[in-house]
Amino acid sequence: MKKSLSALLILFCLSCNVNELDFDNLKGPTLTSEVALPLGEISYTMRDLLNEIGDKALQLEEDSTSLLKLTYFDSAEFNKGEDVINIDDISNQARISLPALGPAPESQQAVIDTVLVFGYPAEKKESLDSVFYNGGNLVLTLNSNMGSDINFTFDITNTRSITGNEPVSFAGSLGGFGNYEESRELDGYKTLLTTEGDSNTFQVNAQITVFLGPGESTSASDYLNMTLSYLDQSFSILYGKFGQDTLAVGNEVLNIAFFEDLGESGFKFGDPEINFHFESTFGVPLGIVFRGLYGADSSASGMDTTFLSGSATVNPQVVEGAERPGQFVQSTVSLNSQNSSLRDLLAASPRSIGFNLTGIANPDDPTQQNFVMDDSYISTAIEISLPMELSLKDVTREIDFSLGDGLDFDEAESLTMRIISSNGLPFSARLEVEIRDNADSTLHTVPQALVLETPFIDKSGLVTQARSHVEDIHLTTEGVDALRSGSKVVLRVILNTPATSGTRDVYVKILADYKIDIKVAVVGKLKTEL
């Protein structure tokens, strides 16, 4: 069973090194017994206790009122520009037909000037203005079904060098029934596009000269096939209107080690927050939907998973986009008990928190201009903030102690453990004791007893006065016999803050200087073999 931080406070005194304990001045009502053995005394402030957690990612803070706050930091990064917009290989084909020319006694030429309009689609039909390449190839392939020679020039007017703005041009000659292929590297080039309806288009100016000898002719069935392909292209930057596509933002799982010490079911923080501090160089605002945020925790039945709910899981939380290339912009999105079920999610004390989030591009205006660079990123500093305003309801922790060859009770008919506490922490505690054998079967159970009494607390949840309590936990002859034959003692502590009012949880504040003192003694006829 997971440890509870608060329970650990109480039980520390029962499991500490005897050499660290102070046996002096163990005070309380007089006990009549043949032997009284003081087990020790321990004193702790909340500041002392929390400083012992030892989680490197955890920061302990105090505000001006000495209210303690636990803060956990982690980070994540999203840099998959292709998830925002992606352009696969693009291939366009055209058949250029020749005019019919009859035979003539002398040589003749047929000249064809034409403008071809081709499509340049993005994967999800985004509207593109321009793309700048840092890799890829532009390939022209020609195939002639004519017996005549031809000369050709193809000017790719919309694909130009970035430095000189000259268009890519393919020129050459082709024999009868010939084939031609030429490739140009795209690094250092750009393609400027025109939007026609839902399509991105560009133009190719083609000039073809067909040479006919004396007596030769052409027919309407003569043609030149061309294919123009943009292959394996990569981009330094893309401009356009990317619309409202959805994308997965992050697939992170953060291990929250300190929750293992903070509690289990029934342990609630009054005002928890998870703050996401985003830094984005994408020229696209994103609306993050947090319904994919979850807490996961191991249990006897496997893996318990609790998903976040609330308005933040329905309404996109906006992460601003950069206004120009090379700029970064910062945004903060906060999850809290007003816009989500974060309080209940953390009440399960998850050992990990996962972020399978959905992003919506341009959540407010799908027609706005966007850009994405090859090194665009969104980095996120994640801050889990837990002010120590708590509600505990039957938070339970068990701790085992081996009996081994330890205490042996000779001729004792009963045994009493006396616990004397001065409690300055705003909760109460009950203790139940079980004695078990090697098969983990219960030999004897001591009913629950109050070991910490709730101190005086004002309406704001602050302790105004500590409260002392003396509790005698009696072991009958049956219990003493169980100690002789058993293999271990199991102590179960149940913690509670003051009772709730109706359906409303009552939260108490934990200040750094809140203090607890506990003294423990065992009374009975016994001899020790420690």
Short mmCIF file of C-alpha atoms in Angstrom, two decimals:
data_model
loop_
_atom_site.label_atom_id
_atom_site.label_comp_id
_atom_site.label_asym_id
_atom_site.label_seq_id
_atom_site.Cartn_x
_atom_site.Cartn_y
_atom_site.Cartn_z
CA MET A 1 0.00 0.00 0.00
CA LYS A 2 1.24 3.48 -0.77
CA LYS A 3 2.63 5.62 1.98
CA SER A 4 0.79 8.70 3.17
CA LEU A 5 3.01 11.63 4.00
CA SER A 6 0.86 12.58 6.93
CA ALA A 7 0.66 9.02 8.19
CA LEU A 8 4.40 8.74 7.90
CA LEU A 9 4.64 11.64 10.33
CA ILE A 10 2.73 9.69 12.95
CA LEU A 11 4.38 6.36 12.36
CA PHE A 12 7.92 7.63 12.19
CA CYS A 13 8.15 7.55 15.94
CA LEU A 14 7.27 3.85 15.92
CA SER A 15 9.95 2.88 13.41
CA CYS A 16 12.87 5.15 14.18
CA ASN A 17 16.28 4.21 15.52
CA VAL A 18 16.08 3.86 19.31
CA ASN A 19 19.36 5.77 19.67
CA GLU A 20 17.67 8.85 18.20
CA LEU A 21 14.87 8.92 20.74
CA ASP A 22 14.66 10.86 23.95
CA PHE A 23 13.52 8.68 26.86
CA ASP A 24 13.53 11.46 29.37
CA ASN A 25 10.46 13.03 30.89
CA LEU A 26 7.89 10.61 29.50
CA LYS A 27 4.87 12.13 31.17
CA GLY A 28 1.25 11.12 31.54
CA PRO A 29 -1.10 9.56 34.05
CA THR A 30 0.58 7.18 36.49
CA LEU A 31 0.71 3.55 35.28
CA THR A 32 0.60 0.63 37.70
CA SER A 33 2.64 -2.22 36.32
CA GLU A 34 5.66 -4.31 37.11
CA VAL A 35 7.65 -2.83 34.18
CA ALA A 36 7.21 0.34 32.11
CA LEU A 37 9.40 0.66 29.00
CA PRO A 38 9.55 4.07 27.30
CA LEU A 39 9.96 3.48 23.55
CA GLY A 40 10.77 7.08 22.84
CA GLU A 41 9.73 10.52 21.77
CA ILE A 42 9.75 12.36 18.47
CA SER A 43 9.04 15.97 17.49
CA TYR A 44 8.57 17.30 13.97
CA THR A 45 7.44 20.43 12.17
CA MET A 46 5.80 20.20 8.76
CA ARG A 47 8.82 21.96 7.26
CA ASP A 48 11.12 19.23 8.64
CA LEU A 49 8.91 16.48 7.32
CA LEU A 50 8.44 17.78 3.81
CA ASN A 51 12.14 18.50 3.43
CA GLU A 52 12.74 14.76 3.80
CA ILE A 53 10.79 13.79 0.69
CA GLY A 54 13.97 13.91 -1.40
CA ASP A 55 12.38 14.25 -4.86
CA LYS A 56 14.83 16.30 -6.96
CA ALA A 57 12.03 17.67 -9.15
CA LEU A 58 10.13 18.90 -6.10
CA GLN A 59 10.41 22.40 -4.71
CA LEU A 60 9.08 23.34 -1.27
CA GLU A 61 7.99 26.94 -0.82
CA GLU A 62 6.36 29.09 1.84
CA ASP A 63 4.22 32.13 1.19
CA SER A 64 4.07 35.24 3.38
CA THR A 65 1.67 33.48 5.77
CA SER A 66 4.00 30.40 6.04
CA LEU A 67 1.50 28.32 4.05
CA LEU A 68 3.47 25.49 2.48
CA LYS A 69 3.32 24.81 -1.24
CA LEU A 70 4.76 21.88 -3.14
CA THR A 71 5.79 22.58 -6.73
CA TYR A 72 6.81 19.94 -9.23
CA PHE A 73 8.54 20.88 -12.50
CA ASP A 74 8.97 19.03 -15.77
CA SER A 75 9.06 19.88 -19.46
CA ALA A 76 7.93 18.64 -22.86
CA GLU A 77 8.49 19.70 -26.47
CA PHE A 78 6.51 19.44 -29.68
CA ASN A 79 8.45 20.09 -32.90
CA LYS A 80 6.71 18.09 -35.60
CA GLY A 81 5.95 20.73 -38.19
CA GLU A 82 4.73 18.02 -40.56
CA ASP A 83 1.87 17.38 -38.12
CA VAL A 84 0.76 20.99 -38.57
CA ILE A 85 1.06 20.87 -42.37
CA ASN A 86 2.52 18.19 -44.62
CA ILE A 87 3.16 18.07 -48.35
CA ASP A 88 3.79 14.71 -49.95
CA ASP A 89 5.36 14.08 -53.36
CA ILE A 90 3.49 16.01 -56.06
CA SER A 91 3.25 14.75 -59.62
CA ASN A 92 1.34 16.37 -62.51
CA GLN A 93 0.90 14.97 -66.00
CA ALA A 94 -0.17 16.56 -69.27
CA ARG A 95 -0.61 15.39 -72.86
CA ILE A 96 0.37 18.08 -75.37
CA SER A 97 -1.32 17.44 -78.70
CA LEU A 98 0.12 18.66 -82.03
CA PRO A 99 -1.82 20.43 -84.75
CA ALA A 100 -2.47 18.36 -87.87
CA LEU A 101 -0.10 19.37 -90.65
CA GLY A 102 -0.28 17.88 -94.11
CA PRO A 103 2.77 16.87 -96.14
CA ALA A 104 4.66 19.60 -97.98
CA PRO A 105 7.39 19.48 -100.64
CA GLU A 106 9.73 21.45 -98.37
CA SER A 107 10.69 21.20 -94.70
CA GLN A 108 8.34 22.84 -92.23
CA GLN A 109 8.02 23.53 -88.49
CA ALA A 110 5.10 23.42 -86.09
CA VAL A 111 5.42 25.66 -83.05
CA ILE A 112 3.26 25.15 -79.96
CA ASP A 113 3.11 27.77 -77.18
CA THR A 114 0.91 26.77 -74.25
CA VAL A 115 0.45 27.52 -70.59
CA LEU A 116 -0.17 24.54 -68.32
CA VAL A 117 -1.83 24.93 -64.92
CA PHE A 118 -0.97 22.28 -62.34
CA GLY A 119 -2.03 21.58 -58.76
CA TYR A 120 0.21 21.71 -55.67
CA PRO A 121 -1.90 20.07 -52.92
CA ALA A 122 -1.11 19.89 -49.21
CA GLU A 123 -1.98 16.70 -47.35
CA LYS A 124 -5.15 18.14 -45.80
CA LYS A 125 -5.95 20.63 -48.57
CA GLU A 126 -4.47 23.62 -46.77
CA SER A 127 -4.24 26.86 -48.73
CA LEU A 128 -0.58 27.61 -49.55
CA ASP A 129 0.96 30.93 -50.59
CA SER A 130 4.59 29.91 -50.93
CA VAL A 131 7.02 27.19 -50.00
CA PHE A 132 10.77 27.54 -49.54
CA TYR A 133 12.82 24.38 -50.04
CA ASN A 134 15.94 23.08 -48.34
CA GLY A 135 15.83 19.73 -50.08
CA GLY A 136 14.16 17.62 -52.74
CA ASN A 137 14.15 17.33 -56.52
CA LEU A 138 12.11 18.72 -59.41
CA VAL A 139 11.95 16.11 -62.20
CA LEU A 140 10.71 16.59 -65.78
CA THR A 141 9.95 13.50 -67.85
CA LEU A 142 8.97 13.60 -71.57
CA ASN A 143 7.76 10.82 -73.86
CA SER A 144 7.03 11.33 -77.58
CA ASN A 145 4.82 9.11 -79.76
CA MET A 146 5.89 10.99 -82.94
CA GLY A 147 8.56 10.09 -85.44
CA SER A 148 9.62 13.74 -85.77
CA ASP A 149 12.38 15.58 -83.93
CA ILE A 150 11.38 18.29 -81.51
CA ASN A 151 12.98 21.09 -79.52
CA PHE A 152 11.39 22.13 -76.23
CA THR A 153 11.55 24.67 -73.45
CA PHE A 154 9.57 24.34 -70.22
CA ASP A 155 9.69 27.34 -67.88
CA ILE A 156 8.41 26.52 -64.36
CA THR A 157 7.46 30.14 -63.81
CA ASN A 158 6.30 29.75 -60.19
CA THR A 159 9.39 27.86 -58.97
CA ARG A 160 12.26 30.32 -58.72
CA SER A 161 15.64 30.68 -57.10
CA ILE A 162 15.46 32.42 -53.74
CA THR A 163 18.48 34.65 -54.39
CA GLY A 164 17.99 35.73 -58.04
CA ASN A 165 14.28 34.99 -58.54
CA GLU A 166 14.98 33.21 -61.88
CA PRO A 167 12.49 30.49 -62.82
CA VAL A 168 13.55 26.89 -63.29
CA SER A 169 13.83 26.16 -67.01
CA PHE A 170 14.23 22.85 -68.84
CA ALA A 171 15.35 23.04 -72.48
CA GLY A 172 16.56 20.45 -74.95
CA SER A 173 15.76 18.29 -77.96
CA LEU A 174 14.13 14.93 -78.48
CA GLY A 175 14.34 12.51 -81.42
CA GLY A 176 11.42 10.66 -82.90
CA PHE A 177 9.67 8.38 -80.42
CA GLY A 178 12.25 9.49 -77.85
CA ASN A 179 12.27 9.85 -74.07
CA TYR A 180 13.80 12.52 -71.89
CA GLU A 181 14.29 13.01 -68.14
CA GLU A 182 16.06 15.72 -66.18
CA SER A 183 16.21 16.49 -62.43
CA ARG A 184 16.96 19.74 -60.57
CA GLU A 185 17.74 20.04 -56.88
CA LEU A 186 15.21 22.18 -55.03
CA ASP A 187 17.49 23.43 -52.26
CA GLY A 188 17.67 27.21 -52.63
CA TYR A 189 14.39 27.46 -54.53
CA LYS A 190 10.85 28.54 -53.72
CA THR A 191 7.45 27.93 -55.27
CA LEU A 192 4.89 30.73 -55.32
CA LEU A 193 1.32 29.50 -55.53
CA THR A 194 -2.09 30.79 -56.50
CA THR A 195 -5.27 29.64 -54.82
CA GLU A 196 -8.10 28.68 -57.16
CA GLY A 197 -11.12 27.47 -55.22
CA ASP A 198 -9.84 24.74 -52.91
CA SER A 199 -6.67 24.15 -54.94
CA ASN A 200 -3.15 25.54 -54.90
CA THR A 201 -1.93 26.00 -58.47
CA PHE A 202 1.18 26.97 -60.42
CA GLN A 203 1.94 27.52 -64.12
CA VAL A 204 4.33 26.04 -66.63
CA ASN A 205 5.03 27.83 -69.91
CA ALA A 206 5.77 25.29 -72.64
CA GLN A 207 7.23 25.98 -76.11
CA ILE A 208 7.60 23.05 -78.46
CA THR A 209 8.94 23.10 -82.02
CA VAL A 210 8.29 20.09 -84.26
CA PHE A 211 10.55 19.63 -87.31
CA LEU A 212 8.98 18.01 -90.40
CA GLY A 213 11.00 17.03 -93.45
CA PRO A 214 9.70 17.18 -97.05
CA GLY A 215 6.61 15.03 -97.40
CA GLU A 216 6.21 14.48 -93.64
CA SER A 217 2.99 15.26 -91.78
CA THR A 218 1.40 15.17 -88.35
CA SER A 219 -1.97 13.94 -87.22
CA ALA A 220 -4.36 14.70 -84.39
CA SER A 221 -3.19 11.54 -82.66
CA ASP A 222 0.37 12.81 -82.33
CA TYR A 223 1.27 14.05 -78.85
CA LEU A 224 4.00 14.63 -76.30
CA ASN A 225 3.49 13.27 -72.76
CA MET A 226 5.07 15.22 -69.93
CA THR A 227 5.29 14.58 -66.19
CA LEU A 228 6.52 17.18 -63.72
CA SER A 229 7.19 15.93 -60.18
CA TYR A 230 8.30 17.50 -56.90
CA LEU A 231 9.90 14.61 -55.02
CA ASP A 232 11.24 14.18 -51.47
CA GLN A 233 10.89 17.89 -50.86
CA SER A 234 11.69 19.39 -47.49
CA PHE A 235 11.02 22.94 -46.48
CA SER A 236 12.75 25.70 -44.60
CA ILE A 237 9.46 27.59 -44.35
CA LEU A 238 5.88 27.35 -45.63
CA TYR A 239 3.34 30.18 -45.81
CA GLY A 240 -0.40 29.91 -46.20
CA LYS A 241 -3.74 29.55 -44.49
CA PHE A 242 -3.71 26.23 -42.70
CA GLY A 243 -7.34 26.21 -41.53
CA GLN A 244 -8.55 24.34 -38.46
CA ASP A 245 -6.88 20.97 -38.74
CA THR A 246 -6.49 18.93 -35.58
CA LEU A 247 -3.20 17.42 -34.49
CA ALA A 248 -1.77 15.46 -31.59
CA VAL A 249 0.31 17.66 -29.29
CA GLY A 250 2.70 15.64 -27.18
CA ASN A 251 2.60 12.08 -26.00
CA GLU A 252 4.34 12.64 -22.71
CA VAL A 253 4.17 10.65 -19.48
CA LEU A 254 5.62 12.36 -16.40
CA ASN A 255 6.47 10.29 -13.35
CA ILE A 256 5.34 12.07 -10.19
CA ALA A 257 7.50 10.41 -7.57
CA PHE A 258 6.45 12.55 -4.64
CA PHE A 259 2.79 11.49 -4.90
CA GLU A 260 3.87 8.14 -3.54
CA ASP A 261 4.54 9.90 -0.25
CA LEU A 262 1.66 12.36 -0.38
CA GLY A 263 -1.28 10.08 0.01
CA GLU A 264 -3.89 7.89 -1.56
CA SER A 265 -7.64 7.86 -2.04
CA GLY A 266 -9.28 10.40 0.24
CA PHE A 267 -6.42 12.90 0.10
CA LYS A 268 -7.50 16.13 -1.63
CA PHE A 269 -5.77 19.42 -2.33
CA GLY A 270 -8.05 22.41 -2.09
CA ASP A 271 -6.56 24.57 -4.82
CA PRO A 272 -4.18 22.58 -7.05
CA GLU A 273 -2.95 23.93 -10.38
CA ILE A 274 -1.06 22.64 -13.37
CA ASN A 275 0.45 25.54 -15.28
CA PHE A 276 1.70 25.00 -18.82
CA HIS A 277 4.16 27.71 -19.80
CA PHE A 278 4.34 27.48 -23.61
CA GLU A 279 6.98 28.98 -25.89
CA SER A 280 6.12 28.70 -29.59
CA THR A 281 7.90 29.61 -32.81
CA PHE A 282 5.10 28.19 -34.97
CA GLY A 283 3.30 30.88 -36.92
CA VAL A 284 0.06 29.11 -36.04
CA PRO A 285 -2.03 29.64 -32.90
CA LEU A 286 -3.16 26.38 -31.37
CA GLY A 287 -6.17 25.63 -29.21
CA ILE A 288 -5.20 22.84 -26.80
CA VAL A 289 -7.99 20.54 -25.64
CA PHE A 290 -7.05 18.77 -22.41
CA ARG A 291 -9.45 15.82 -22.47
CA GLY A 292 -6.45 13.55 -23.12
CA LEU A 293 -4.79 14.45 -19.81
CA TYR A 294 -4.89 11.55 -17.35
CA GLY A 295 -3.46 10.27 -14.11
CA ALA A 296 -2.37 6.65 -13.84
CA ASP A 297 -1.73 4.64 -10.71
CA SER A 298 -0.99 0.99 -10.03
CA SER A 299 -3.41 -1.02 -7.94
CA ALA A 300 -4.22 -4.61 -7.13
CA SER A 301 -6.50 -4.75 -10.19
CA GLY A 302 -3.91 -3.38 -12.60
CA MET A 303 -3.54 0.18 -13.79
CA ASP A 304 -6.16 2.69 -12.63
CA THR A 305 -6.51 5.63 -15.03
CA THR A 306 -8.43 8.82 -14.29
CA PHE A 307 -9.10 11.23 -17.17
CA LEU A 308 -9.55 14.95 -16.73
CA SER A 309 -12.99 16.46 -17.30
CA GLY A 310 -14.40 19.99 -17.19
CA SER A 311 -14.52 23.00 -19.49
CA ALA A 312 -10.78 22.84 -20.30
CA THR A 313 -11.38 19.45 -21.89
CA VAL A 314 -14.08 20.88 -24.17
CA ASN A 315 -13.08 24.50 -24.86
CA PRO A 316 -9.69 24.99 -26.58
CA GLN A 317 -7.11 26.75 -24.42
CA VAL A 318 -5.21 29.07 -26.77
CA VAL A 319 -1.44 28.96 -27.25
CA GLU A 320 -0.50 32.02 -29.31
CA GLY A 321 1.49 31.72 -32.54
CA ALA A 322 4.51 33.77 -33.57
CA GLU A 323 3.84 36.79 -35.78
CA ARG A 324 6.95 36.45 -37.95
CA PRO A 325 9.73 33.91 -38.62
CA GLY A 326 12.45 33.86 -36.00
CA GLN A 327 10.16 35.17 -33.28
CA PHE A 328 8.91 33.21 -30.30
CA VAL A 329 5.81 33.97 -28.27
CA GLN A 330 4.96 32.84 -24.74
CA SER A 331 1.59 31.77 -23.38
CA THR A 332 0.43 30.22 -20.11
CA VAL A 333 -2.50 27.86 -19.76
CA SER A 334 -3.65 26.95 -16.24
CA LEU A 335 -5.70 23.97 -15.19
CA ASN A 336 -7.43 24.37 -11.84
CA SER A 337 -10.53 23.32 -9.94
CA GLN A 338 -12.60 26.01 -11.71
CA ASN A 339 -12.03 24.79 -15.27
CA SER A 340 -11.37 21.09 -14.73
CA SER A 341 -11.64 18.08 -12.44
CA LEU A 342 -7.97 18.43 -11.47
CA ARG A 343 -8.78 18.24 -7.76
CA ASP A 344 -10.38 14.80 -8.17
CA LEU A 345 -7.69 13.57 -10.56
CA LEU A 346 -4.94 14.39 -8.05
CA ALA A 347 -7.01 12.95 -5.21
CA ALA A 348 -6.14 9.52 -6.65
CA SER A 349 -2.43 10.35 -6.03
CA PRO A 350 -1.34 9.30 -9.53
CA ARG A 351 2.21 8.07 -9.87
CA SER A 352 2.29 9.42 -13.42
CA ILE A 353 0.44 12.04 -15.43
CA GLY A 354 0.04 11.59 -19.18
CA PHE A 355 -0.56 14.20 -21.85
CA ASN A 356 -2.23 12.84 -25.00
CA LEU A 357 -3.57 16.24 -26.00
CA THR A 358 -5.38 17.50 -29.09
CA GLY A 359 -4.46 20.77 -30.77
CA ILE A 360 -6.71 22.74 -33.13
CA ALA A 361 -4.91 25.08 -35.53
CA ASN A 362 -6.33 28.60 -35.71
CA PRO A 363 -9.08 27.99 -33.14
CA ASP A 364 -10.51 31.52 -33.44
CA ASP A 365 -9.98 32.37 -37.12
CA PRO A 366 -9.39 29.61 -39.70
CA THR A 367 -8.72 32.21 -42.45
CA GLN A 368 -5.68 33.87 -40.89
CA GLN A 369 -2.21 33.69 -42.42
CA ASN A 370 0.19 31.11 -41.00
CA PHE A 371 3.74 29.90 -41.39
CA VAL A 372 5.78 26.91 -40.24
CA MET A 373 9.56 26.65 -40.30
CA ASP A 374 11.66 23.50 -40.36
CA ASP A 375 12.91 24.29 -36.84
CA SER A 376 9.57 25.43 -35.40
CA TYR A 377 8.83 24.11 -31.93
CA ILE A 378 6.51 24.43 -28.97
CA SER A 379 8.27 23.88 -25.67
CA THR A 380 6.32 23.53 -22.46
CA ALA A 381 7.50 24.04 -18.91
CA ILE A 382 5.03 22.13 -16.75
CA GLU A 383 4.51 23.34 -13.20
CA ILE A 384 2.35 21.32 -10.81
CA SER A 385 1.51 23.64 -7.92
CA LEU A 386 0.04 22.17 -4.73
CA PRO A 387 -0.69 24.68 -1.96
CA MET A 388 -1.05 22.68 1.25
CA GLU A 389 -4.75 23.20 1.79
CA LEU A 390 -5.97 19.67 2.38
CA SER A 391 -8.97 17.54 3.00
CA LEU A 392 -8.36 14.04 4.37
CA LYS A 393 -11.09 11.44 4.52
CA ASP A 394 -10.06 8.06 5.92
CA VAL A 395 -6.60 8.27 4.38
CA THR A 396 -4.99 5.00 5.40
CA ARG A 397 -1.46 3.76 5.60
CA GLU A 398 -0.08 0.43 6.81
CA ILE A 399 3.41 -0.25 8.08
CA ASP A 400 4.80 -3.64 9.10
CA PHE A 401 7.18 -4.47 11.95
CA SER A 402 8.82 -7.86 12.15
CA LEU A 403 8.55 -9.52 15.57
CA GLY A 404 11.52 -11.81 14.96
CA ASP A 405 13.28 -12.50 18.28
CA GLY A 406 12.47 -9.06 19.65
CA LEU A 407 10.18 -8.44 22.63
CA ASP A 408 9.24 -11.52 24.67
CA PHE A 409 6.52 -11.14 27.31
CA ASP A 410 6.96 -13.50 30.26
CA GLU A 411 3.92 -14.27 32.41
CA ALA A 412 2.15 -11.14 31.21
CA GLU A 413 -1.63 -11.34 31.20
CA SER A 414 -1.98 -8.01 29.40
CA LEU A 415 0.08 -5.31 27.81
CA THR A 416 -0.59 -1.61 27.31
CA MET A 417 0.93 0.75 24.75
CA ARG A 418 0.57 4.35 25.86
CA ILE A 419 0.72 7.10 23.20
CA ILE A 420 0.90 10.69 24.43
CA SER A 421 0.51 13.33 21.71
CA SER A 422 0.49 17.08 21.41
CA ASN A 423 -0.99 17.69 17.98
CA GLY A 424 -0.56 20.99 16.15
CA LEU A 425 -1.49 19.52 12.77
CA PRO A 426 -5.06 20.08 11.56
CA PHE A 427 -6.20 16.47 11.42
CA SER A 428 -6.98 13.55 13.67
CA ALA A 429 -5.66 9.99 13.53
CA ARG A 430 -6.96 6.59 14.58
CA LEU A 431 -4.75 3.53 14.96
CA GLU A 432 -5.59 -0.14 14.48
CA VAL A 433 -3.14 -2.95 15.25
CA GLU A 434 -3.04 -6.43 13.70
CA ILE A 435 -0.70 -9.27 14.63
CA ARG A 436 -0.10 -11.72 11.77
CA ASP A 437 1.68 -15.03 11.31
CA ASN A 438 4.10 -16.18 8.61
CA ALA A 439 1.20 -16.93 6.23
CA ASP A 440 -0.02 -13.33 6.70
CA SER A 441 -3.11 -14.60 8.52
CA THR A 442 -4.42 -12.33 11.27
CA LEU A 443 -3.93 -13.80 14.75
CA HIS A 444 -5.24 -10.84 16.73
CA THR A 445 -6.75 -7.41 16.06
CA VAL A 446 -6.77 -4.46 18.41
CA PRO A 447 -9.79 -2.22 17.69
CA GLN A 448 -9.23 1.29 16.44
CA ALA A 449 -8.10 3.86 18.97
CA LEU A 450 -7.68 7.62 18.71
CA VAL A 451 -4.00 8.60 18.80
CA LEU A 452 -4.18 12.20 17.51
CA GLU A 453 -7.00 14.53 18.43
CA THR A 454 -7.92 17.37 16.06
CA PRO A 455 -6.59 20.69 17.39
CA PHE A 456 -8.59 23.90 17.58
CA ILE A 457 -9.14 25.28 14.06
CA ASP A 458 -10.71 28.61 13.04
CA LYS A 459 -13.08 29.24 10.13
CA SER A 460 -10.20 29.95 7.75
CA GLY A 461 -8.73 26.49 8.33
CA LEU A 462 -5.84 27.59 10.56
CA VAL A 463 -4.82 25.89 13.80
CA THR A 464 -5.23 28.24 16.76
CA GLN A 465 -4.18 25.85 19.54
CA ALA A 466 -2.60 22.39 19.70
CA ARG A 467 -4.45 19.62 21.48
CA SER A 468 -3.01 16.99 23.80
CA HIS A 469 -4.25 13.45 24.01
CA VAL A 470 -3.34 10.30 25.95
CA GLU A 471 -4.39 6.95 24.55
CA ASP A 472 -3.85 3.51 26.07
CA ILE A 473 -3.97 0.65 23.60
CA HIS A 474 -4.56 -2.60 25.52
CA LEU A 475 -3.44 -6.05 24.50
CA THR A 476 -5.29 -8.88 26.27
CA THR A 477 -3.83 -12.31 27.03
CA GLU A 478 -4.89 -13.35 23.55
CA GLY A 479 -2.99 -10.41 22.10
CA VAL A 480 0.11 -11.17 24.20
CA ASP A 481 0.01 -14.81 23.03
CA ALA A 482 -0.24 -13.58 19.44
CA LEU A 483 2.88 -11.48 19.96
CA ARG A 484 4.75 -14.58 21.13
CA SER A 485 3.77 -16.69 18.09
CA GLY A 486 3.25 -14.07 15.39
CA SER A 487 5.77 -12.94 12.79
CA LYS A 488 4.87 -9.28 12.40
CA VAL A 489 2.79 -6.40 13.70
CA VAL A 490 0.81 -4.33 11.19
CA LEU A 491 -0.07 -0.80 12.23
CA ARG A 492 -2.88 0.84 10.26
CA VAL A 493 -3.34 4.58 10.67
CA ILE A 494 -6.52 6.34 9.44
CA LEU A 495 -6.31 10.13 9.00
CA ASN A 496 -9.13 12.69 8.80
CA THR A 497 -9.46 16.43 8.69
CA PRO A 498 -12.55 17.96 10.35
CA ALA A 499 -15.83 16.57 9.05
CA THR A 500 -17.23 17.96 5.82
CA SER A 501 -20.21 20.27 5.81
CA GLY A 502 -22.95 18.64 3.72
CA THR A 503 -21.45 17.81 0.32
CA ARG A 504 -18.74 20.45 0.62
CA ASP A 505 -15.22 19.35 1.51
CA VAL A 506 -13.55 21.23 4.36
CA TYR A 507 -9.94 22.19 3.61
CA VAL A 508 -7.38 23.01 6.29
CA LYS A 509 -4.13 24.90 5.81
CA ILE A 510 -0.75 23.38 6.58
CA LEU A 511 1.75 25.98 7.80
CA ALA A 512 5.47 25.37 7.92
CA ASP A 513 5.78 25.68 11.70
CA TYR A 514 2.90 23.40 12.63
CA LYS A 515 4.35 20.89 15.08
CA ILE A 516 3.60 17.48 16.48
CA ASP A 517 5.08 15.73 19.54
CA ILE A 518 4.54 12.04 20.23
CA LYS A 519 5.78 9.89 23.13
CA VAL A 520 5.35 6.15 23.26
CA ALA A 521 5.71 3.64 26.13
CA VAL A 522 4.87 -0.01 26.70
CA VAL A 523 3.68 -1.17 30.11
CA GLY A 524 3.64 -4.78 31.34
CA LYS A 525 5.79 -7.58 32.78
CA LEU A 526 8.35 -8.23 30.08
CA LYS A 527 11.94 -8.90 29.32
CA THR A 528 13.71 -7.55 26.25
CA GLU A 529 15.98 -9.29 23.80
CA LEU A 530 16.76 -6.51 21.32
#
